[in-house]
Amino acid sequence: MALHVIKLCVGAVSIQDLVDWHDHQAFSRLALGLDPRPVCDTRMTPKRRSEILDGGSLYWVIKGQILVRQEIEDIVTLEEADGRTRCEIVLKHHHILTAPRRRAAFQGWRYLQVKDAPPDLKNLDGGDELPEPLRKELLDLGAW
């Protein structure tokens, strides 16, 4: 059964910031001859790798709310020159909007059970979605 990961999107104030960051990351990685898929760098490698790779997603917390997710394609542990390890969570470049859900700040990443994950709204590739400022205002007002 799938297991998800949740992480703060530090420095982003909107979903578009995250999308723009991943676009920039893809072009930069491609220019270096690397896999252009977006990656989330983290210090600790998830121990429950097989569960995550069985359909798990990375849920992004932006400004205190879970707003979007990306499917996880791989989890790679890399060793640095100084002997320390780090982890790259390899993501699909496809961003899927989720129902907004408040989430307190935390460090690093956390596991997120399927039953605790917010439902999807629709993907960012089209359709009539609410503008992000309006979504945030509705959430702040308690209307969502």
Coordinates of C-alpha atoms in Angstrom, one line a residue:
M1 CA 0.0 0.0 0.0
A2 CA 1.2 3.5 -0.8
L3 CA 2.7 5.9 1.7
H4 CA 3.1 9.6 1.0
V5 CA 5.7 12.2 2.1
I6 CA 4.9 15.7 3.2
K7 CA 7.4 18.6 3.1
L8 CA 7.5 22.3 3.6
C9 CA 8.0 24.3 0.4
V10 CA 10.4 26.8 2.0
G11 CA 10.6 30.1 0.2
A12 CA 7.6 29.6 -2.0
V13 CA 4.5 31.9 -1.4
S14 CA 2.4 30.3 -4.1
I15 CA 2.0 27.1 -6.1
Q16 CA 3.3 29.0 -9.1
D17 CA 6.5 29.7 -7.2
L18 CA 6.9 25.9 -6.9
V19 CA 6.1 25.3 -10.6
D20 CA 8.6 28.0 -11.6
W21 CA 11.3 26.6 -9.4
H22 CA 10.8 23.1 -10.9
D23 CA 10.9 24.5 -14.4
H24 CA 14.2 26.3 -13.6
Q25 CA 15.5 23.2 -11.9
A26 CA 14.7 21.1 -15.0
F27 CA 16.5 23.5 -17.4
S28 CA 19.5 23.7 -15.1
R29 CA 19.8 20.0 -14.7
L30 CA 19.3 19.4 -18.4
A31 CA 22.1 21.9 -19.2
L32 CA 24.4 19.9 -16.9
G33 CA 23.6 16.7 -18.6
L34 CA 21.5 15.4 -15.7
D35 CA 18.0 13.9 -15.5
P36 CA 15.7 16.9 -15.9
R37 CA 13.0 15.6 -13.6
P38 CA 12.5 17.8 -10.5
V39 CA 14.1 16.5 -7.3
C40 CA 13.5 17.4 -3.7
D41 CA 16.9 17.3 -1.9
T42 CA 16.8 16.2 1.7
R43 CA 19.4 15.0 4.2
M44 CA 17.6 11.9 5.5
T45 CA 16.6 9.1 3.2
P46 CA 13.1 7.6 3.9
K47 CA 13.5 4.1 5.4
R48 CA 10.1 3.0 4.0
R49 CA 11.2 3.5 0.4
S50 CA 9.3 0.5 -1.1
E51 CA 6.0 1.8 0.4
I52 CA 6.6 5.3 -1.0
L53 CA 7.5 3.9 -4.4
D54 CA 4.2 1.9 -4.5
G55 CA 2.2 5.0 -5.6
G56 CA 3.3 7.6 -3.1
S57 CA 3.3 11.4 -3.6
L58 CA 5.1 14.3 -2.1
Y59 CA 2.6 16.7 -0.6
W60 CA 3.9 20.3 -0.5
V61 CA 3.0 22.7 2.4
I62 CA 3.0 26.3 1.1
K63 CA 2.5 29.1 3.6
G64 CA 1.0 26.8 6.2
Q65 CA -1.3 24.8 3.9
I66 CA -1.0 21.6 1.9
L67 CA -2.0 22.8 -1.6
V68 CA -0.3 20.6 -4.2
R69 CA 1.3 17.2 -4.6
Q70 CA 3.6 15.5 -7.1
E71 CA 4.0 11.7 -7.7
I72 CA 7.3 10.2 -6.5
E73 CA 9.2 8.3 -9.2
D74 CA 12.3 7.4 -7.3
I75 CA 14.3 7.9 -4.1
V76 CA 18.1 8.1 -4.6
T77 CA 20.7 8.2 -1.8
L78 CA 23.9 10.0 -2.9
E79 CA 27.2 10.1 -1.1
E80 CA 29.0 13.4 -0.9
A81 CA 32.8 13.8 -1.2
D82 CA 33.1 14.3 2.6
G83 CA 31.4 10.9 3.2
R84 CA 28.0 12.3 4.2
T85 CA 24.9 11.2 2.4
R86 CA 21.9 13.0 1.1
C87 CA 18.7 12.0 -0.6
E88 CA 17.0 13.1 -3.8
I89 CA 13.3 12.4 -4.0
V90 CA 12.7 12.3 -7.8
L91 CA 9.3 13.7 -8.8
K92 CA 7.1 13.8 -11.8
H93 CA 7.0 17.3 -13.3
H94 CA 3.2 17.1 -13.0
H95 CA 1.6 19.2 -10.2
I96 CA -1.8 18.1 -8.8
L97 CA -3.9 20.5 -6.8
T98 CA -5.2 19.2 -3.5
A99 CA -8.0 20.4 -1.2
P100 CA -6.3 23.0 1.0
R101 CA -5.5 21.7 4.5
R102 CA -3.7 23.6 7.2
R103 CA -0.4 22.2 8.5
A104 CA 1.8 23.5 11.2
A105 CA 5.5 24.0 10.4
F106 CA 8.0 21.2 10.9
Q107 CA 11.5 20.4 9.9
G108 CA 12.6 18.0 7.2
W109 CA 9.9 15.7 5.9
R110 CA 7.3 13.4 7.4
Y111 CA 5.4 10.3 6.3
L112 CA 1.8 11.0 5.4
Q113 CA -0.7 8.1 5.5
V114 CA -3.1 7.7 2.6
K115 CA -6.1 8.2 4.9
D116 CA -4.6 11.5 6.1
A117 CA -3.9 13.0 2.7
P118 CA -6.2 15.7 1.3
P119 CA -8.2 14.8 -1.8
D120 CA -7.1 16.0 -5.2
L121 CA -8.9 18.9 -6.8
K122 CA -7.6 18.9 -10.4
N123 CA -4.2 19.2 -12.1
L124 CA -2.6 22.4 -13.1
D125 CA -2.6 21.5 -16.8
G126 CA -6.0 23.0 -17.5
G127 CA -9.6 23.6 -16.6
D128 CA -11.3 26.2 -14.6
E129 CA -9.6 26.4 -11.3
L130 CA -10.0 29.1 -8.7
P131 CA -7.2 31.7 -8.7
E132 CA -4.8 31.0 -5.9
P133 CA -5.4 34.3 -4.0
L134 CA -9.1 33.5 -4.0
R135 CA -8.5 30.0 -2.7
K136 CA -6.3 31.3 0.1
E137 CA -8.9 33.9 1.0
L138 CA -11.7 31.3 1.2
L139 CA -9.6 29.1 3.4
D140 CA -8.6 32.0 5.7
L141 CA -12.3 32.9 6.0
G142 CA -13.1 29.3 6.9
A143 CA -15.3 28.9 3.9
W144 CA -13.3 26.0 2.6

